[in-house]
Short mmCIF file of C-alpha atoms in Angstrom, two decimals:
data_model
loop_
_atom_site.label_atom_id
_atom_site.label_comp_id
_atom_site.label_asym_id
_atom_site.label_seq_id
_atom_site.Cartn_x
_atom_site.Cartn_y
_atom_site.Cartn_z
CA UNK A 196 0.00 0.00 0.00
CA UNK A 197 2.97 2.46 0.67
CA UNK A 198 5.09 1.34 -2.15
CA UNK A 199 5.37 3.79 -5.51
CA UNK A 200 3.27 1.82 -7.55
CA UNK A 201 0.27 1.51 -5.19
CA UNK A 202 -3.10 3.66 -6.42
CA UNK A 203 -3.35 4.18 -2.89
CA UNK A 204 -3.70 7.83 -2.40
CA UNK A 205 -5.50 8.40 0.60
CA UNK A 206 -3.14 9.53 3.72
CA UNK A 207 -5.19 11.92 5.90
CA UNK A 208 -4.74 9.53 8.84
CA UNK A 209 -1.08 10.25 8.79
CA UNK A 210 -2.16 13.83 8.62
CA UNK A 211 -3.94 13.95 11.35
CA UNK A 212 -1.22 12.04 13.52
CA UNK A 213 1.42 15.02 12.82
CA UNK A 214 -0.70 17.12 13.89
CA UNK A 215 -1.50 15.45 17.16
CA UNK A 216 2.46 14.64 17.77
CA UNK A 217 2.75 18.95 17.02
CA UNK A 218 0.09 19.53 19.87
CA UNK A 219 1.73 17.25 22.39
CA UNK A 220 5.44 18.73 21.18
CA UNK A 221 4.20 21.98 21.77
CA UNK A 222 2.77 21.51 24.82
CA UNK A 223 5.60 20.32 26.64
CA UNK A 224 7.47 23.08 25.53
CA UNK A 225 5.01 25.31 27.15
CA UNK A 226 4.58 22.96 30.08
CA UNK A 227 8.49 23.11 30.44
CA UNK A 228 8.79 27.09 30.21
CA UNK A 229 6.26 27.62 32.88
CA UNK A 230 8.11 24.72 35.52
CA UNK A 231 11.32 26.73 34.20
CA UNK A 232 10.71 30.21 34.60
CA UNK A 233 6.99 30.43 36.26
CA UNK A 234 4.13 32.72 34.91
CA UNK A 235 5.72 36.11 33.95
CA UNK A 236 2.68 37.67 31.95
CA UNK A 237 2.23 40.77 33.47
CA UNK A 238 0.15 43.42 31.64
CA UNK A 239 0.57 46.20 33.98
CA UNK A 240 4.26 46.04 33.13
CA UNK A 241 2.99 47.01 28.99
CA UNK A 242 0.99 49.69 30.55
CA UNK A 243 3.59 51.07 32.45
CA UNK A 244 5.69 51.61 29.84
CA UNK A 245 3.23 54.29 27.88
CA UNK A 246 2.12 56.07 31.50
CA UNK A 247 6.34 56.31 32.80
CA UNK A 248 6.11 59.80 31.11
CA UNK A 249 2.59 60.41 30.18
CA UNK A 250 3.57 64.26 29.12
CA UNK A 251 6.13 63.24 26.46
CA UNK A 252 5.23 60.46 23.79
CA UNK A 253 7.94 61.50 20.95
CA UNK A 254 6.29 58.72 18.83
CA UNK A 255 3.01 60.18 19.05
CA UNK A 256 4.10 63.28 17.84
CA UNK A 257 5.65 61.93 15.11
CA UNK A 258 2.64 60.38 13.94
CA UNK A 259 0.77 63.79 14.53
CA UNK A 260 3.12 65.38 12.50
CA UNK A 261 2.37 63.36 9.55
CA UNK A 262 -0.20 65.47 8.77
CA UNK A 263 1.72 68.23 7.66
CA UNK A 264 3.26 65.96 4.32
CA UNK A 265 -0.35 65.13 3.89
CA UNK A 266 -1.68 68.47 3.49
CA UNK A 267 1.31 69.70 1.54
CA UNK A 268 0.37 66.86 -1.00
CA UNK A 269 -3.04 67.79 -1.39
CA UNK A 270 -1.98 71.26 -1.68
CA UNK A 271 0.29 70.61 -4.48
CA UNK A 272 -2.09 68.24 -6.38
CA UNK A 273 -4.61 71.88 -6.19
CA UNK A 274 -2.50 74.18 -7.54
CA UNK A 275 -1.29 71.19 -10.36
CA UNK A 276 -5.10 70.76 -11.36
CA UNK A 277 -4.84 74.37 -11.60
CA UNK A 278 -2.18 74.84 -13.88
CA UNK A 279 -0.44 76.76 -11.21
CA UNK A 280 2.04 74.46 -11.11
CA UNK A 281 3.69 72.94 -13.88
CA UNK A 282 4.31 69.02 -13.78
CA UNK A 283 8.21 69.41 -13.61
CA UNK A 284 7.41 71.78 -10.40
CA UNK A 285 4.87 69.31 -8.84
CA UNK A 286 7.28 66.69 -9.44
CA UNK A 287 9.96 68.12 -7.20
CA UNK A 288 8.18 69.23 -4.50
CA UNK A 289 6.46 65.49 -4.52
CA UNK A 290 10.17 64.42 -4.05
CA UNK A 291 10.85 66.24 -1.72
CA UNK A 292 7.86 65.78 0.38
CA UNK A 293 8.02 61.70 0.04
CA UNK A 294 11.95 62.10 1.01
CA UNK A 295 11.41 64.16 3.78
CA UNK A 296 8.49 61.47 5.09
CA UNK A 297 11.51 58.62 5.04
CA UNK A 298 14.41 60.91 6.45
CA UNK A 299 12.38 62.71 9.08
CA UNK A 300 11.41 59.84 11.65
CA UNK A 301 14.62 58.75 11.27
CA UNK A 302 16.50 61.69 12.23
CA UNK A 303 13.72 62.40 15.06
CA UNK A 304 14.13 58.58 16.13
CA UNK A 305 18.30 58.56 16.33
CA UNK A 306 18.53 61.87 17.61
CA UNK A 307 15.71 61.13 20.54
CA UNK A 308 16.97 58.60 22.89
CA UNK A 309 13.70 58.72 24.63
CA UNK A 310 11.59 57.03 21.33
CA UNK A 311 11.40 53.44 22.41
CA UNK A 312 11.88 50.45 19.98
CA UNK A 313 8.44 49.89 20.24
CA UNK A 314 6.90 53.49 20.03
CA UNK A 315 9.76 54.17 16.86
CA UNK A 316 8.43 50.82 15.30
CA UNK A 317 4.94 52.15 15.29
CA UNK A 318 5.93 55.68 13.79
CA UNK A 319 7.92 54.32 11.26
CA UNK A 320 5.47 51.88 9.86
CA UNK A 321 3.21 54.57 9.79
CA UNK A 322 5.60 57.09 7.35
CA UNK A 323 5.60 53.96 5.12
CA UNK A 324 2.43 53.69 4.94
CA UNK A 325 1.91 56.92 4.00
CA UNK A 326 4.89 57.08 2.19
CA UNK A 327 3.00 54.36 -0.36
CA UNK A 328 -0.45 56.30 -0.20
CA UNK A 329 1.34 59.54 -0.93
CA UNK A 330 2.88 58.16 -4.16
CA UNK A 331 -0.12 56.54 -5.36
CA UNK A 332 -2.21 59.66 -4.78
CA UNK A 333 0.43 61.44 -7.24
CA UNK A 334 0.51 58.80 -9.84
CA UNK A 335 -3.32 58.56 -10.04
CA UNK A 336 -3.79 62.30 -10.16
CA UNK A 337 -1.02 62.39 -12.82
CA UNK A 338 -3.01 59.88 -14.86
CA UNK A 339 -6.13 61.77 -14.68
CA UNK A 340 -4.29 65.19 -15.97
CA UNK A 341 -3.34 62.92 -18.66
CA UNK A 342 -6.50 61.80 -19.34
CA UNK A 343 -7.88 65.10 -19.26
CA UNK A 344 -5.55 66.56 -21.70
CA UNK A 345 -5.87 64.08 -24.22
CA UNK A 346 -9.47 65.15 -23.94
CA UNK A 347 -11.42 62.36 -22.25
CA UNK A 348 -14.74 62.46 -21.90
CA UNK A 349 -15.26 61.89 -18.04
CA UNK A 350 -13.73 59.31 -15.56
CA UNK A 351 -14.66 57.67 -12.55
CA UNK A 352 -12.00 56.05 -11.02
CA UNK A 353 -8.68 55.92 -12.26
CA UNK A 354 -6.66 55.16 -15.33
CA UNK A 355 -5.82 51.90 -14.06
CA UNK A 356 -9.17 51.10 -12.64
CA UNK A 357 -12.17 52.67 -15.10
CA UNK A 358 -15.93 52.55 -13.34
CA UNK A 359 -18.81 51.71 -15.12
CA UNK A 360 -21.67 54.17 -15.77
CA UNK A 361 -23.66 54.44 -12.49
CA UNK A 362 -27.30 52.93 -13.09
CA UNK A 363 -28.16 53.10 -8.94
CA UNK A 364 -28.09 56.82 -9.24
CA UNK A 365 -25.00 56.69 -7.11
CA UNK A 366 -22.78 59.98 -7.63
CA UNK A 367 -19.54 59.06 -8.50
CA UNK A 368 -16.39 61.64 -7.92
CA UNK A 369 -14.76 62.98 -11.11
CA UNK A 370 -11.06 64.94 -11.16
CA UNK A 371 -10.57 67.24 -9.88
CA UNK A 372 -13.31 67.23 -7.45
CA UNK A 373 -11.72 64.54 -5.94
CA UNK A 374 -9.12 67.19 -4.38
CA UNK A 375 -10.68 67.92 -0.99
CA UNK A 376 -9.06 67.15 2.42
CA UNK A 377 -12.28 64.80 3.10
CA UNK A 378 -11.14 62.59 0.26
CA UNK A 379 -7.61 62.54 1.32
CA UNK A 380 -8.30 61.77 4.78
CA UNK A 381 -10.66 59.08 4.15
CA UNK A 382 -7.60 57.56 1.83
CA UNK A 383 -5.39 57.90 4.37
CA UNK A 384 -7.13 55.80 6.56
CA UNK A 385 -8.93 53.18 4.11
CA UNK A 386 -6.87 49.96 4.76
CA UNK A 387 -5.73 50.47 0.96
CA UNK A 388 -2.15 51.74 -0.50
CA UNK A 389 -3.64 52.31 -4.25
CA UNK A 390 -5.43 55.45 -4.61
CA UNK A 391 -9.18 55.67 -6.39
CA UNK A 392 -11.25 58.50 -7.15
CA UNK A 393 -14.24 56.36 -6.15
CA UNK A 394 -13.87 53.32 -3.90
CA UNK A 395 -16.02 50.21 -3.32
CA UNK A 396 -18.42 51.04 -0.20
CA UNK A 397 -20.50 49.07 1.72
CA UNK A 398 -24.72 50.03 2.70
CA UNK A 399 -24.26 50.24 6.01
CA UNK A 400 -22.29 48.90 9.11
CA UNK A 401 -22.75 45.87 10.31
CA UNK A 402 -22.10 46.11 13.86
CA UNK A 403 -22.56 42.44 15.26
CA UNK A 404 -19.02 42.08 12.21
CA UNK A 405 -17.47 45.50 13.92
CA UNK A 406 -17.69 44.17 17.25
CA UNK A 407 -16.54 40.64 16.55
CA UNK A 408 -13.68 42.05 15.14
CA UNK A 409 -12.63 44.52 17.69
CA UNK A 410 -13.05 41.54 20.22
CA UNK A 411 -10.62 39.69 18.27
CA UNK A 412 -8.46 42.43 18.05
CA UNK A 413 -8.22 43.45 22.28
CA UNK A 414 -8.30 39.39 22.69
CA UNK A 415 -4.83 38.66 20.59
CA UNK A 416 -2.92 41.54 21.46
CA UNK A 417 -3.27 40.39 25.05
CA UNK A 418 -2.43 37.06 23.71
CA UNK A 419 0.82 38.48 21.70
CA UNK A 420 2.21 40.52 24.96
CA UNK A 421 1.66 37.60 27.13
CA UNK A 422 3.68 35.13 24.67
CA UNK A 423 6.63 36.65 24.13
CA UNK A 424 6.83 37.99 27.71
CA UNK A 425 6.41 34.22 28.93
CA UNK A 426 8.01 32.31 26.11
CA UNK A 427 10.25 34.90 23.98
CA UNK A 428 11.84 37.49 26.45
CA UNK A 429 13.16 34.44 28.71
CA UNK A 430 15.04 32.78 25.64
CA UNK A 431 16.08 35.99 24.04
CA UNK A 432 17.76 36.76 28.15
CA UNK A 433 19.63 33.17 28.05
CA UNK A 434 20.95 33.59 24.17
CA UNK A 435 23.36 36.52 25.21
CA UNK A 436 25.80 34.41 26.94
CA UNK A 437 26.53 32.00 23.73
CA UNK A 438 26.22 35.21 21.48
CA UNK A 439 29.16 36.59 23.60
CA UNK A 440 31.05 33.32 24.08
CA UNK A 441 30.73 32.80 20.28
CA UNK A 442 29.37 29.37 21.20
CA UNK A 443 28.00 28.31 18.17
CA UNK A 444 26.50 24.88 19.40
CA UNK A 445 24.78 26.49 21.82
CA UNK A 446 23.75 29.92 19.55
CA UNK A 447 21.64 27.12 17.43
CA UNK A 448 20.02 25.58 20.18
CA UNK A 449 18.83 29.21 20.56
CA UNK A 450 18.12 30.01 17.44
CA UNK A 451 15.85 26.77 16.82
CA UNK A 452 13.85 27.28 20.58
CA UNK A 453 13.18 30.57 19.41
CA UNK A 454 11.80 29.44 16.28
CA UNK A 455 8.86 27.87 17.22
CA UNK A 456 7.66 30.82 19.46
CA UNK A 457 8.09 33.21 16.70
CA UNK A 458 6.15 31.35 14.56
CA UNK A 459 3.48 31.62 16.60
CA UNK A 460 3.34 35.51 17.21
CA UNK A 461 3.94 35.71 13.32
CA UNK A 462 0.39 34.11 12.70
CA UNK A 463 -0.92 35.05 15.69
CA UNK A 464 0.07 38.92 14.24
CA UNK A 465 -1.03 37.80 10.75
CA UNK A 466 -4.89 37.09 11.94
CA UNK A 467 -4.76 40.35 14.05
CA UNK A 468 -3.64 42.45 11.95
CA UNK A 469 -4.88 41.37 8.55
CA UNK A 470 -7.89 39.89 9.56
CA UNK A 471 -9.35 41.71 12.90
CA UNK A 472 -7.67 44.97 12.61
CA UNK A 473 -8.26 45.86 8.61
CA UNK A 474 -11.39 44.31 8.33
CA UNK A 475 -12.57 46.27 11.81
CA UNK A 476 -11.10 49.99 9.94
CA UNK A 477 -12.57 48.73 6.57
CA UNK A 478 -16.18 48.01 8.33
CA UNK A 479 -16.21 51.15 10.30
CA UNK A 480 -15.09 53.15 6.65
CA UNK A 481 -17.97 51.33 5.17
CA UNK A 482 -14.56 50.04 2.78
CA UNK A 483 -15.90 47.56 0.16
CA UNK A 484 -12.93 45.77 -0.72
CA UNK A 485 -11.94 43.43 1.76
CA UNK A 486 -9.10 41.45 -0.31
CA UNK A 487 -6.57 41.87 1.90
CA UNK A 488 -4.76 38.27 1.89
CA UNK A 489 -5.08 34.83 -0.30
CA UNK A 490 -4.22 31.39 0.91
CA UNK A 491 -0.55 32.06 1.25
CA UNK A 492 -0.39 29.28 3.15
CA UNK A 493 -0.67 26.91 0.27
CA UNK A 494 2.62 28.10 -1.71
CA UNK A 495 4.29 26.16 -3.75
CA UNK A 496 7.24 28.84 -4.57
CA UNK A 497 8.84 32.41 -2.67
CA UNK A 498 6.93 34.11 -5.57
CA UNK A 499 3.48 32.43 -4.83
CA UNK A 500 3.88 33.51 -0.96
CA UNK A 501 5.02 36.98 -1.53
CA UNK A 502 2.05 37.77 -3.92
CA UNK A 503 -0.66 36.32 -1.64
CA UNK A 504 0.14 37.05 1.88
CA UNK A 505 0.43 40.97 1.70
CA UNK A 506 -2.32 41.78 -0.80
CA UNK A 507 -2.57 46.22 -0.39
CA UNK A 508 1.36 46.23 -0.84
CA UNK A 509 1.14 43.36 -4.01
CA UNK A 510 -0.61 45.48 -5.79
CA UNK A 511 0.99 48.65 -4.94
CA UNK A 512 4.09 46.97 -6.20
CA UNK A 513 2.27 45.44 -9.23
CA UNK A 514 0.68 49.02 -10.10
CA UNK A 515 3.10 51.50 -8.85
CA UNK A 516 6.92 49.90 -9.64
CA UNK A 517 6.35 46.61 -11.37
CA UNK A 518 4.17 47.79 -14.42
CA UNK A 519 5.82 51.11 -14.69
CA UNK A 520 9.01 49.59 -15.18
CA UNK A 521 7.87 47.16 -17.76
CA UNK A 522 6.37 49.99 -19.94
CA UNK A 523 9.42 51.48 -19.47
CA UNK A 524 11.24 48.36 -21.45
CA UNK A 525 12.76 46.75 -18.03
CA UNK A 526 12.98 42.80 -18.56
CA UNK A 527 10.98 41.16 -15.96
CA UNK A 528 13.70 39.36 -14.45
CA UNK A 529 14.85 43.33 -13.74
CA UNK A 530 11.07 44.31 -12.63
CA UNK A 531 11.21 42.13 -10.09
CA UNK A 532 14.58 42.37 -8.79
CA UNK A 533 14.00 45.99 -8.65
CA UNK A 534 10.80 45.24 -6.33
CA UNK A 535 12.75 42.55 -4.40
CA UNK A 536 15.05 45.57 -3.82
CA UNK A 537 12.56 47.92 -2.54
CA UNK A 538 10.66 45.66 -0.24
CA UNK A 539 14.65 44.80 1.33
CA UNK A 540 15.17 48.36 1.52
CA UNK A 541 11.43 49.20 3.82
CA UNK A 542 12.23 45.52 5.71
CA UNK A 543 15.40 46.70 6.94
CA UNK A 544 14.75 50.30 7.38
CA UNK A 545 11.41 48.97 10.08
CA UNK A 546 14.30 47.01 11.72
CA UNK A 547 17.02 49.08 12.32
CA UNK A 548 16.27 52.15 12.64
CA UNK A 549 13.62 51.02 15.90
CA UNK A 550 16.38 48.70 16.97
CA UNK A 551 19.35 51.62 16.22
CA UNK A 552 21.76 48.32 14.50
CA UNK A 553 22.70 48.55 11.23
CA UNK A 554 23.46 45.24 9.88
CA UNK A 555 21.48 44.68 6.71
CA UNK A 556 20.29 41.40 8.66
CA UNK A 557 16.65 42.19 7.17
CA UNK A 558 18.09 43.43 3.49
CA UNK A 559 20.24 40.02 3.04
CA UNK A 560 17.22 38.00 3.95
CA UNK A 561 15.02 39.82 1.77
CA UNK A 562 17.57 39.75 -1.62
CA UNK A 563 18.57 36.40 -0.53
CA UNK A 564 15.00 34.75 -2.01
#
């Protein structure tokens, strides 16, 4: 029945049976930390850490300060659909602007020894974020001046995305009356990174969905503090002494206990933040497209995971880099090195800076697939 030339195809048993011998693995592990080290969960100790100096929160400014790049954007995309601008002048000053998003928090982060890892982490995802909404809010304005001057008739959404003529007598934005800080704002916080004139929107809010999700969401970020203060912190505390020993043996044996934990808070992360946290913004924004991850976890190949698992920055990449370079008469071997590149760049620039190391750890791992 086992042998190659058996029809026998049917091995769910044995399926099941790893995944009872992963339970019972896993469980000892856990059983052994807490005999080891006791129950160190402690969420007052989290709390504490924002309420030490409730009067300055350097990261929270940051993120406050944000605003300022976002209304210098809108105000340049005004006086381009004006004409008082002229693209070559709109293109610098949208240079400028998405530089000085990338190089502020940095400086403000290195030169602040009070921003935490934690508190710098948060700020800095947040300037990429809007670093990626930013430029496609350019691009997509761009393509509608195009459009406009080689005399279309009317459009809807964007070049890359035309709408339909409405039949439900809905009103559908046009450019440039798509230039108003209430469009930009909703943008900003849409859990989206490609710009529209007219998004997908939902009838109403469902709030038995909003409140399911925001349960999820207070319910595993409990769940990720208490993990890695009861299973991560203790192993990261015992690695130093190998790491400084240059035991290499024992730097392993590190290496692969922490493994297992950190897979954990990865997926545990994964559902949180994909699945509770985007779908709770997108509900409350009445956001109709809820794509924001395929089955990932099915890939075959680095390329298959990559373009499932991260579905707003996919097709950022795919609309904003990828394409543009192709039309541009980049091979696709180049395209995609060249987006390999960027996402290294953003992975090691959320890593360092927070951690204030710069070793390209996150960059080699990145270029290395």
């Amino acid at each position: 029945m086992l042998s190659s030339a058996s029809s026998f195809r049917n091995y769910r048993g044995i399926l099941n049976w790893c995944v009872v011998m992963l339970i019972l693995s896993n469980a000892r592990l856990f059983l052994e930390n807490l005999l080891r080290y006791g129950v160190l969960v402690d969420p007052i100790q989290v709390v504490s850490l924002f309420l030490k100096d409730p009067y300055s929160w350097p990261a929270g400014c940051l993120v406050i300060g944000s605003n300022v790049f976002i209304l210098l954007a809108l105000y340049t995309e005004r006086k381009l659909a004006l004409g008082t601008f002229t693209e070559q002048i709109g293109l610098i000053i949208h240079i400028i602007n998405l530089s000085v998003i990338l190089c502020f928090p940095v400086v403000t982060v290195l030169m602040l020894p009070s921003v935490t890892p934690v508190g710098s982490a948060f700020a800095l995802a947040v300037y990429t974020i809007l670093f990626l909404k930013l430029y496609s809010y350019k691009d997509v304005n761009r393509w509608c001046r195009e459009r406009m001057q080689a005399k279309a008739r009317s459009l809807s959404r964007s070049l890359s995305c035309p709408a339909p003529p409405s039949t439900s007598g809905t009103v559908y934005v046009s450019y440039p009356g798509n230039l108003s800080l209430k469009d930009l704002y909703y943008f900003a916080f849409a859990p989206t990174l490609c710009y529209e004139l007219n998004f997908p929107r939902s009838k109403s809010i469902r709030m038995g969905f909003l409140l399911r999700r925001l349960f999820e969401m207070l319910l595993l970020i409990q769940l990720l503090v208490g993990l890695t203060q009861q299973w991560m912190v203790p192993v990261i505390q015992s690695s130093m002494k190998p790491l400084q020993e240059m035991d290499f043996s024992r730097m392993i044996e590190r290496l692969l206990r922490l493994a297992v934990p950190n897979h954990f808070l990865w997926l545990i992360f994964f559902y949180w933040f994909f699945h509770s946290s985007m779908n709770f913004v997108a509900e409350l924004l009445r956001f109709g497209d809820r794509e924001f991850y395929r089955d990932w976890w099915n890939a075959e190949s680095v390329t298959y995971f990559w373009q499932n698992w991260n579905i707003p920055v996919h097709k950022w990449c795919l609309r904003h880099f990828y394409k543009p370079l192709l039309r541009k008469g980049a091979s696709k071997l180049v395209s995609q090195s060249a987006v390999f590149f960027a996402s290294a760049f953003f992975h090691e620039y959320l890593v360092s800076v927070p951690l204030r190391m710069f070793r390209l750890w996150a960059f080699t791992g990145m270029m290395a697939q």
